[in-house]
Amino acid sequence: MLTGRRFVKVACKDAKIAPMDEMRAREVLTAAGFSGAAELLALGENAVFAAGDLVIKVGRDATGHPELRARAEREVALADWLAASGVPAVRAAERGARLVEGHPVTLWHRLPDAVRPAEPLDLAPLLTLVHALPAPTDFTLPRRELLGGVERWLTLAGDAIDPADADYLRERRDGFAAAAAALVPHLPPGPIHGDALPRNVHVGPDGPVLVDLETFSADLREHDLVVLALSRDRYGLDPAAYDAFTTAYGWDVREWEGCAVLRGARETASCAWVSQHAPANPKALAEFRRRVASLREGDSEVRWYPF
């Protein structure tokens, strides 16, 4: 999110792509020409800094991983495309991504401070605009690979989790991947945000804007709608807030027979994502076990919690 202060999140060690730490990110920041004081806003897939009117995103080392630079380039292209399409979203301050000591670096205009927290209702008109767009012509959007990280996350979990639970999630992954490939959508496929939650909306003085464009994809539009449906059922989203969202959007994805498939795929990915934190975080391990147990028991009403 390209805003003001933000919770600082430390990424887990990745066996394939080097982790980002603040010291290394600041070295890259200095090498990119930003040697003054910069405020760290977030530390995860990217290190995100605020420097005056700019936000600078420092990506992980792309040496040997050209897809990381390509992702950064695509995110900037996406911002330009959304601006040309009239969609309120974060705006790039520089075209393209710099490659600084092997790390992709992108520059963004800093958003004004939020006037209030975003709500599901703020998301509806933004998704309506995005879902009305044809695919971009100057670059290609990837598919939304919900289940693509499952193996990596389970591998990172290692011996901290029960091997039977890992095998169970792999089996679920394979089953839902096949089922998702056979879905007949209700909406015409096309561009989607990919992680359509209120946390990825910033409500400034001029209204709501979309942030965090890295998961933008070209796939079933229903992907964007299942996210909030799952939030209602699993994460305690107020049903009234969900109803306000569906009324504003004009359709409730739960009416679609394919909803259970995309929901199951997302639940599988969410469980596997938690597993990677289990080796160092007992609360994550406990939450992982709770989630897997609820899936095994077929209990769709068990609340899932952050850790």
mmCIF file of C-alpha atoms in Angstrom:
data_model
loop_
_atom_site.group_PDB
_atom_site.id
_atom_site.type_symbol
_atom_site.label_atom_id
_atom_site.label_comp_id
_atom_site.label_asym_id
_atom_site.label_seq_id
_atom_site.Cartn_x
_atom_site.Cartn_y
_atom_site.Cartn_z
ATOM 1 C CA MET A 1 0.000 0.000 0.000
ATOM 2 C CA LEU A 2 1.533 3.290 -1.014
ATOM 3 C CA THR A 3 0.322 5.387 1.888
ATOM 4 C CA GLY A 4 1.660 6.593 5.211
ATOM 5 C CA ARG A 5 2.490 4.428 8.204
ATOM 6 C CA ARG A 6 1.921 0.738 7.893
ATOM 7 C CA PHE A 7 2.447 -2.407 9.919
ATOM 8 C CA VAL A 8 5.961 -3.731 9.258
ATOM 9 C CA LYS A 9 5.848 -7.393 8.268
ATOM 10 C CA VAL A 10 8.961 -9.559 8.180
ATOM 11 C CA ALA A 11 9.047 -12.183 5.474
ATOM 12 C CA CYS A 12 9.851 -15.802 6.227
ATOM 13 C CA LYS A 13 12.965 -17.293 4.744
ATOM 14 C CA ASP A 14 12.372 -18.516 1.216
ATOM 15 C CA ALA A 15 14.350 -21.486 -0.022
ATOM 16 C CA LYS A 16 14.378 -20.283 -3.617
ATOM 17 C CA ILE A 17 14.270 -16.490 -3.508
ATOM 18 C CA ALA A 18 16.481 -14.656 -1.034
ATOM 19 C CA PRO A 19 14.618 -12.987 1.828
ATOM 20 C CA MET A 20 14.501 -9.217 2.076
ATOM 21 C CA ASP A 21 15.837 -7.549 5.196
ATOM 22 C CA GLU A 22 15.825 -3.863 6.032
ATOM 23 C CA MET A 23 19.586 -3.441 5.992
ATOM 24 C CA ARG A 24 19.937 -4.821 2.474
ATOM 25 C CA ALA A 25 16.914 -2.872 1.257
ATOM 26 C CA ARG A 26 18.420 0.379 2.568
ATOM 27 C CA GLU A 27 21.691 -0.393 0.805
ATOM 28 C CA VAL A 28 19.786 -0.734 -2.463
ATOM 29 C CA LEU A 29 17.849 2.441 -1.680
ATOM 30 C CA THR A 30 21.108 4.366 -1.260
ATOM 31 C CA ALA A 31 22.532 2.890 -4.456
ATOM 32 C CA ALA A 32 19.376 4.056 -6.254
ATOM 33 C CA GLY A 33 20.116 7.628 -5.196
ATOM 34 C CA PHE A 34 17.899 7.960 -2.140
ATOM 35 C CA SER A 35 20.478 8.485 0.563
ATOM 36 C CA GLY A 36 18.368 10.635 2.892
ATOM 37 C CA ALA A 37 16.147 9.474 5.707
ATOM 38 C CA ALA A 38 13.415 7.148 4.453
ATOM 39 C CA GLU A 39 10.612 5.663 6.521
ATOM 40 C CA LEU A 40 10.078 1.926 6.252
ATOM 41 C CA LEU A 41 6.372 1.313 5.607
ATOM 42 C CA ALA A 42 6.354 -2.423 4.960
ATOM 43 C CA LEU A 43 8.751 -5.332 4.701
ATOM 44 C CA GLY A 44 7.525 -8.448 2.977
ATOM 45 C CA GLU A 45 7.652 -9.428 -0.674
ATOM 46 C CA ASN A 46 9.075 -5.932 -1.157
ATOM 47 C CA ALA A 47 10.619 -3.359 1.126
ATOM 48 C CA VAL A 48 8.486 -0.236 0.875
ATOM 49 C CA PHE A 49 9.852 3.166 1.913
ATOM 50 C CA ALA A 50 8.419 6.664 2.060
ATOM 51 C CA ALA A 51 10.714 9.502 1.053
ATOM 52 C CA GLY A 52 9.028 12.892 0.813
ATOM 53 C CA ASP A 53 6.294 12.753 -1.804
ATOM 54 C CA LEU A 54 7.520 9.415 -3.119
ATOM 55 C CA VAL A 55 7.121 5.789 -2.138
ATOM 56 C CA ILE A 56 9.939 3.496 -3.250
ATOM 57 C CA LYS A 57 9.457 -0.252 -3.556
ATOM 58 C CA VAL A 58 12.609 -2.367 -3.434
ATOM 59 C CA GLY A 59 12.045 -5.892 -4.702
ATOM 60 C CA ARG A 60 13.925 -9.033 -3.780
ATOM 61 C CA ASP A 61 17.117 -9.871 -5.624
ATOM 62 C CA ALA A 62 16.146 -10.731 -9.187
ATOM 63 C CA THR A 63 19.497 -12.264 -10.052
ATOM 64 C CA GLY A 64 18.529 -15.657 -11.391
ATOM 65 C CA HIS A 65 14.842 -14.720 -11.021
ATOM 66 C CA PRO A 66 13.944 -12.507 -14.003
ATOM 67 C CA GLU A 67 10.268 -12.961 -13.170
ATOM 68 C CA LEU A 68 10.710 -10.576 -10.236
ATOM 69 C CA ARG A 69 11.854 -7.760 -12.482
ATOM 70 C CA ALA A 70 9.099 -8.602 -14.972
ATOM 71 C CA ARG A 71 6.528 -8.410 -12.162
ATOM 72 C CA ALA A 72 7.789 -4.971 -11.126
ATOM 73 C CA GLU A 73 7.704 -3.744 -14.734
ATOM 74 C CA ARG A 74 4.176 -5.097 -15.122
ATOM 75 C CA GLU A 75 2.972 -3.366 -11.963
ATOM 76 C CA VAL A 76 4.143 0.008 -13.294
ATOM 77 C CA ALA A 77 2.535 -0.716 -16.671
ATOM 78 C CA LEU A 78 -0.654 -1.658 -14.828
ATOM 79 C CA ALA A 79 -0.704 1.672 -13.007
ATOM 80 C CA ASP A 80 -0.354 3.552 -16.306
ATOM 81 C CA TRP A 81 -3.075 1.414 -17.886
ATOM 82 C CA LEU A 82 -5.484 1.956 -14.996
ATOM 83 C CA ALA A 83 -4.832 5.712 -15.127
ATOM 84 C CA ALA A 84 -5.604 5.764 -18.855
ATOM 85 C CA SER A 85 -8.720 3.682 -18.189
ATOM 86 C CA GLY A 86 -10.050 6.038 -15.520
ATOM 87 C CA VAL A 87 -9.700 3.625 -12.611
ATOM 88 C CA PRO A 88 -8.669 5.285 -9.312
ATOM 89 C CA ALA A 89 -5.461 3.536 -8.274
ATOM 90 C CA VAL A 90 -1.922 4.215 -7.132
ATOM 91 C CA ARG A 91 0.141 6.010 -9.770
ATOM 92 C CA ALA A 92 3.733 5.355 -10.762
ATOM 93 C CA ALA A 93 6.140 8.300 -10.487
ATOM 94 C CA GLU A 94 8.574 6.815 -12.983
ATOM 95 C CA ARG A 95 8.050 4.587 -15.994
ATOM 96 C CA GLY A 96 9.505 1.131 -15.750
ATOM 97 C CA ALA A 97 11.565 -0.484 -13.015
ATOM 98 C CA ARG A 98 15.168 0.321 -12.224
ATOM 99 C CA LEU A 99 17.503 -2.608 -11.664
ATOM 100 C CA VAL A 100 19.777 -1.619 -8.782
ATOM 101 C CA GLU A 101 22.409 -4.129 -7.662
ATOM 102 C CA GLY A 102 20.138 -6.881 -8.944
ATOM 103 C CA HIS A 103 16.986 -5.578 -7.242
ATOM 104 C CA PRO A 104 14.006 -4.110 -9.114
ATOM 105 C CA VAL A 105 13.154 -0.657 -7.765
ATOM 106 C CA THR A 106 9.966 1.227 -8.618
ATOM 107 C CA LEU A 107 8.868 4.766 -7.720
ATOM 108 C CA TRP A 108 5.312 5.793 -6.825
ATOM 109 C CA HIS A 109 3.424 8.926 -5.926
ATOM 110 C CA ARG A 110 2.643 8.900 -2.222
ATOM 111 C CA LEU A 111 -1.066 8.961 -1.431
ATOM 112 C CA PRO A 112 -2.553 11.488 0.995
ATOM 113 C CA ASP A 113 -3.313 10.202 4.457
ATOM 114 C CA ALA A 114 -6.473 8.120 4.717
ATOM 115 C CA VAL A 115 -9.575 9.914 5.966
ATOM 116 C CA ARG A 116 -11.038 6.681 7.334
ATOM 117 C CA PRO A 117 -10.576 2.893 7.100
ATOM 118 C CA ALA A 118 -11.804 1.267 3.904
ATOM 119 C CA GLU A 119 -14.983 -0.812 3.991
ATOM 120 C CA PRO A 120 -16.317 -3.526 1.633
ATOM 121 C CA LEU A 121 -18.704 -0.964 0.153
ATOM 122 C CA ASP A 122 -15.702 1.096 -1.018
ATOM 123 C CA LEU A 123 -14.455 -1.882 -3.003
ATOM 124 C CA ALA A 124 -17.607 -2.430 -5.069
ATOM 125 C CA PRO A 125 -17.373 0.554 -7.489
ATOM 126 C CA LEU A 126 -13.657 -0.047 -8.010
ATOM 127 C CA LEU A 127 -14.237 -3.687 -8.944
ATOM 128 C CA THR A 128 -17.111 -2.659 -11.194
ATOM 129 C CA LEU A 129 -14.701 -0.420 -13.117
ATOM 130 C CA VAL A 130 -11.956 -3.064 -13.295
ATOM 131 C CA HIS A 131 -14.372 -5.807 -14.344
ATOM 132 C CA ALA A 132 -15.658 -3.665 -17.197
ATOM 133 C CA LEU A 133 -12.175 -3.362 -18.722
ATOM 134 C CA PRO A 134 -10.968 -5.383 -21.699
ATOM 135 C CA ALA A 135 -7.534 -6.972 -21.429
ATOM 136 C CA PRO A 136 -4.639 -4.537 -21.931
ATOM 137 C CA THR A 137 -3.031 -4.560 -25.353
ATOM 138 C CA ASP A 138 0.490 -3.421 -24.440
ATOM 139 C CA PHE A 139 1.278 -6.198 -21.980
ATOM 140 C CA THR A 140 -0.088 -9.556 -20.896
ATOM 141 C CA LEU A 141 -1.702 -10.252 -17.555
ATOM 142 C CA PRO A 142 -0.963 -13.658 -15.994
ATOM 143 C CA ARG A 143 -3.583 -16.117 -14.784
ATOM 144 C CA ARG A 144 -4.567 -15.978 -11.112
ATOM 145 C CA GLU A 145 -2.608 -18.894 -9.711
ATOM 146 C CA LEU A 146 -4.259 -19.247 -6.314
ATOM 147 C CA LEU A 147 -2.682 -22.610 -5.630
ATOM 148 C CA GLY A 148 0.724 -21.929 -7.134
ATOM 149 C CA GLY A 149 2.465 -21.280 -3.816
ATOM 150 C CA VAL A 150 1.108 -24.280 -1.909
ATOM 151 C CA GLU A 151 4.124 -26.540 -2.445
ATOM 152 C CA ARG A 152 6.608 -23.803 -1.589
ATOM 153 C CA TRP A 153 4.792 -22.904 1.644
ATOM 154 C CA LEU A 154 4.501 -26.524 2.732
ATOM 155 C CA THR A 155 8.177 -27.074 1.988
ATOM 156 C CA LEU A 156 9.066 -24.051 4.111
ATOM 157 C CA ALA A 157 6.952 -25.493 6.943
ATOM 158 C CA GLY A 158 9.093 -28.632 6.912
ATOM 159 C CA ASP A 159 8.915 -30.847 9.984
ATOM 160 C CA ALA A 160 6.988 -28.249 11.980
ATOM 161 C CA ILE A 161 3.708 -29.590 10.594
ATOM 162 C CA ASP A 162 2.270 -33.094 10.490
ATOM 163 C CA PRO A 163 3.235 -34.745 7.171
ATOM 164 C CA ALA A 164 -0.332 -36.080 6.962
ATOM 165 C CA ASP A 165 -1.653 -32.516 7.001
ATOM 166 C CA ALA A 166 0.771 -31.512 4.260
ATOM 167 C CA ASP A 167 -0.298 -34.478 2.130
ATOM 168 C CA TYR A 168 -3.947 -33.645 2.763
ATOM 169 C CA LEU A 169 -3.453 -30.094 1.494
ATOM 170 C CA ARG A 170 -1.558 -31.319 -1.557
ATOM 171 C CA GLU A 171 -4.456 -33.634 -2.358
ATOM 172 C CA ARG A 172 -6.931 -30.777 -1.923
ATOM 173 C CA ARG A 173 -4.769 -28.557 -4.127
ATOM 174 C CA ASP A 174 -4.762 -31.057 -6.965
ATOM 175 C CA GLY A 175 -8.487 -31.676 -6.690
ATOM 176 C CA PHE A 176 -9.463 -28.028 -6.631
ATOM 177 C CA ALA A 177 -7.039 -27.136 -9.409
ATOM 178 C CA ALA A 178 -8.742 -29.662 -11.686
ATOM 179 C CA ALA A 179 -12.219 -28.547 -10.612
ATOM 180 C CA ALA A 180 -11.391 -24.857 -11.127
ATOM 181 C CA ALA A 181 -10.125 -25.551 -14.641
ATOM 182 C CA ALA A 182 -13.550 -26.990 -15.523
ATOM 183 C CA LEU A 183 -15.649 -24.112 -14.156
ATOM 184 C CA VAL A 184 -18.195 -22.331 -16.326
ATOM 185 C CA PRO A 185 -18.139 -18.690 -15.203
ATOM 186 C CA HIS A 186 -21.200 -16.532 -14.671
ATOM 187 C CA LEU A 187 -19.291 -13.348 -15.535
ATOM 188 C CA PRO A 188 -17.126 -12.838 -18.629
ATOM 189 C CA PRO A 189 -13.464 -13.495 -17.742
ATOM 190 C CA GLY A 190 -10.996 -10.630 -17.882
ATOM 191 C CA PRO A 191 -8.867 -8.347 -15.711
ATOM 192 C CA ILE A 192 -9.193 -8.772 -11.942
ATOM 193 C CA HIS A 193 -7.417 -7.296 -8.937
ATOM 194 C CA GLY A 194 -6.674 -10.749 -7.562
ATOM 195 C CA ASP A 195 -6.770 -9.887 -3.848
ATOM 196 C CA ALA A 196 -9.936 -7.814 -3.589
ATOM 197 C CA LEU A 197 -10.141 -6.905 0.082
ATOM 198 C CA PRO A 198 -10.744 -3.590 1.879
ATOM 199 C CA ARG A 199 -7.101 -3.632 3.033
ATOM 200 C CA ASN A 200 -6.174 -3.061 -0.628
ATOM 201 C CA VAL A 201 -8.299 0.074 -0.855
ATOM 202 C CA HIS A 202 -7.123 3.462 0.402
ATOM 203 C CA VAL A 203 -9.782 6.064 1.148
ATOM 204 C CA GLY A 204 -8.212 9.490 0.710
ATOM 205 C CA PRO A 205 -9.720 12.974 0.432
ATOM 206 C CA ASP A 206 -10.804 12.274 -3.164
ATOM 207 C CA GLY A 207 -12.359 8.880 -2.416
ATOM 208 C CA PRO A 208 -11.316 5.219 -2.611
ATOM 209 C CA VAL A 209 -8.388 4.077 -4.752
ATOM 210 C CA LEU A 210 -6.970 0.615 -5.427
ATOM 211 C CA VAL A 211 -3.535 -0.230 -4.069
ATOM 212 C CA ASP A 212 -1.212 -3.254 -4.192
ATOM 213 C CA LEU A 213 -1.456 -4.130 -7.859
ATOM 214 C CA GLU A 214 0.911 -7.112 -7.833
ATOM 215 C CA THR A 215 -1.850 -9.735 -7.978
ATOM 216 C CA PHE A 216 -3.636 -8.190 -10.988
ATOM 217 C CA SER A 217 -4.491 -11.029 -13.352
ATOM 218 C CA ALA A 218 -6.665 -12.033 -16.279
ATOM 219 C CA ASP A 219 -8.992 -14.773 -15.108
ATOM 220 C CA LEU A 220 -12.487 -15.453 -13.779
ATOM 221 C CA ARG A 221 -13.994 -12.262 -12.374
ATOM 222 C CA GLU A 222 -15.516 -14.458 -9.678
ATOM 223 C CA HIS A 223 -12.059 -14.710 -8.071
ATOM 224 C CA ASP A 224 -12.424 -11.120 -6.864
ATOM 225 C CA LEU A 225 -15.861 -11.769 -5.391
ATOM 226 C CA VAL A 226 -15.120 -15.040 -3.601
ATOM 227 C CA VAL A 227 -12.535 -13.242 -1.476
ATOM 228 C CA LEU A 228 -15.176 -11.254 0.409
ATOM 229 C CA ALA A 229 -17.580 -14.200 0.568
ATOM 230 C CA LEU A 230 -14.869 -16.183 2.326
ATOM 231 C CA SER A 231 -14.151 -13.222 4.593
ATOM 232 C CA ARG A 232 -17.804 -13.233 5.626
ATOM 233 C CA ASP A 233 -17.841 -16.935 6.428
ATOM 234 C CA ARG A 234 -14.345 -17.501 7.828
ATOM 235 C CA TYR A 235 -12.891 -14.209 9.038
ATOM 236 C CA GLY A 236 -15.823 -12.526 10.720
ATOM 237 C CA LEU A 237 -16.759 -9.897 8.136
ATOM 238 C CA ASP A 238 -20.057 -8.324 9.196
ATOM 239 C CA PRO A 239 -22.842 -9.906 7.071
ATOM 240 C CA ALA A 240 -24.433 -6.467 6.721
ATOM 241 C CA ALA A 241 -21.192 -5.092 5.261
ATOM 242 C CA TYR A 242 -21.048 -8.033 2.867
ATOM 243 C CA ASP A 243 -24.664 -7.443 1.815
ATOM 244 C CA ALA A 244 -23.900 -3.764 1.188
ATOM 245 C CA PHE A 245 -21.023 -4.830 -1.065
ATOM 246 C CA THR A 246 -23.089 -7.303 -3.106
ATOM 247 C CA THR A 247 -25.937 -4.796 -3.472
ATOM 248 C CA ALA A 248 -23.542 -2.155 -4.770
ATOM 249 C CA TYR A 249 -21.778 -4.597 -7.090
ATOM 250 C CA GLY A 250 -25.078 -6.037 -8.301
ATOM 251 C CA TRP A 251 -24.513 -9.753 -7.741
ATOM 252 C CA ASP A 252 -23.701 -12.204 -4.964
ATOM 253 C CA VAL A 253 -21.123 -14.782 -6.058
ATOM 254 C CA ARG A 254 -22.609 -17.280 -3.599
ATOM 255 C CA GLU A 255 -25.499 -17.698 -6.055
ATOM 256 C CA TRP A 256 -23.047 -19.246 -8.564
ATOM 257 C CA GLU A 257 -22.601 -23.015 -8.464
ATOM 258 C CA GLY A 258 -18.855 -22.639 -8.924
ATOM 259 C CA CYS A 259 -18.446 -20.572 -5.776
ATOM 260 C CA ALA A 260 -17.671 -23.598 -3.597
ATOM 261 C CA VAL A 261 -14.809 -24.581 -5.901
ATOM 262 C CA LEU A 262 -13.055 -21.213 -5.824
ATOM 263 C CA ARG A 263 -13.738 -20.941 -2.114
ATOM 264 C CA GLY A 264 -12.189 -24.368 -1.530
ATOM 265 C CA ALA A 265 -9.145 -23.440 -3.577
ATOM 266 C CA ARG A 266 -8.658 -20.221 -1.626
ATOM 267 C CA GLU A 267 -9.106 -21.993 1.717
ATOM 268 C CA THR A 268 -6.484 -24.550 0.696
ATOM 269 C CA ALA A 269 -4.036 -21.812 -0.263
ATOM 270 C CA SER A 270 -4.743 -19.895 2.963
ATOM 271 C CA CYS A 271 -3.980 -22.954 5.098
ATOM 272 C CA ALA A 272 -0.758 -23.658 3.254
ATOM 273 C CA TRP A 273 0.301 -20.008 3.531
ATOM 274 C CA VAL A 274 -0.028 -20.154 7.320
ATOM 275 C CA SER A 275 2.085 -23.327 7.447
ATOM 276 C CA GLN A 276 5.269 -21.532 6.368
ATOM 277 C CA HIS A 277 5.172 -19.491 9.593
ATOM 278 C CA ALA A 278 4.789 -22.551 11.819
ATOM 279 C CA PRO A 279 8.514 -23.289 12.398
ATOM 280 C CA ALA A 280 9.071 -19.972 14.203
ATOM 281 C CA ASN A 281 5.616 -19.068 15.462
ATOM 282 C CA PRO A 282 3.638 -21.330 17.828
ATOM 283 C CA LYS A 283 0.480 -19.276 17.261
ATOM 284 C CA ALA A 284 0.769 -19.876 13.522
ATOM 285 C CA LEU A 285 1.165 -23.610 14.113
ATOM 286 C CA ALA A 286 -1.944 -23.677 16.300
ATOM 287 C CA GLU A 287 -3.911 -21.706 13.711
ATOM 288 C CA PHE A 288 -2.700 -23.998 10.935
ATOM 289 C CA ARG A 289 -3.912 -27.040 12.851
ATOM 290 C CA ARG A 290 -7.296 -25.410 13.521
ATOM 291 C CA ARG A 291 -7.762 -24.571 9.864
ATOM 292 C CA VAL A 292 -6.814 -28.010 8.610
ATOM 293 C CA ALA A 293 -9.102 -29.652 11.174
ATOM 294 C CA SER A 294 -12.034 -27.516 10.035
ATOM 295 C CA LEU A 295 -11.394 -28.551 6.429
ATOM 296 C CA ARG A 296 -11.103 -32.225 7.319
ATOM 297 C CA GLU A 297 -14.374 -32.025 9.262
ATOM 298 C CA GLY A 298 -16.128 -30.123 6.493
ATOM 299 C CA ASP A 299 -17.099 -27.374 8.941
ATOM 300 C CA SER A 300 -17.403 -24.200 6.879
ATOM 301 C CA GLU A 301 -18.390 -22.026 9.850
ATOM 302 C CA VAL A 302 -15.263 -22.354 12.007
ATOM 303 C CA ARG A 303 -13.704 -18.894 12.381
ATOM 304 C CA TRP A 304 -10.155 -18.460 11.167
ATOM 305 C CA TYR A 305 -7.934 -15.921 12.893
ATOM 306 C CA PRO A 306 -4.756 -13.959 12.218
ATOM 307 C CA PHE A 307 -1.787 -14.888 14.381
#
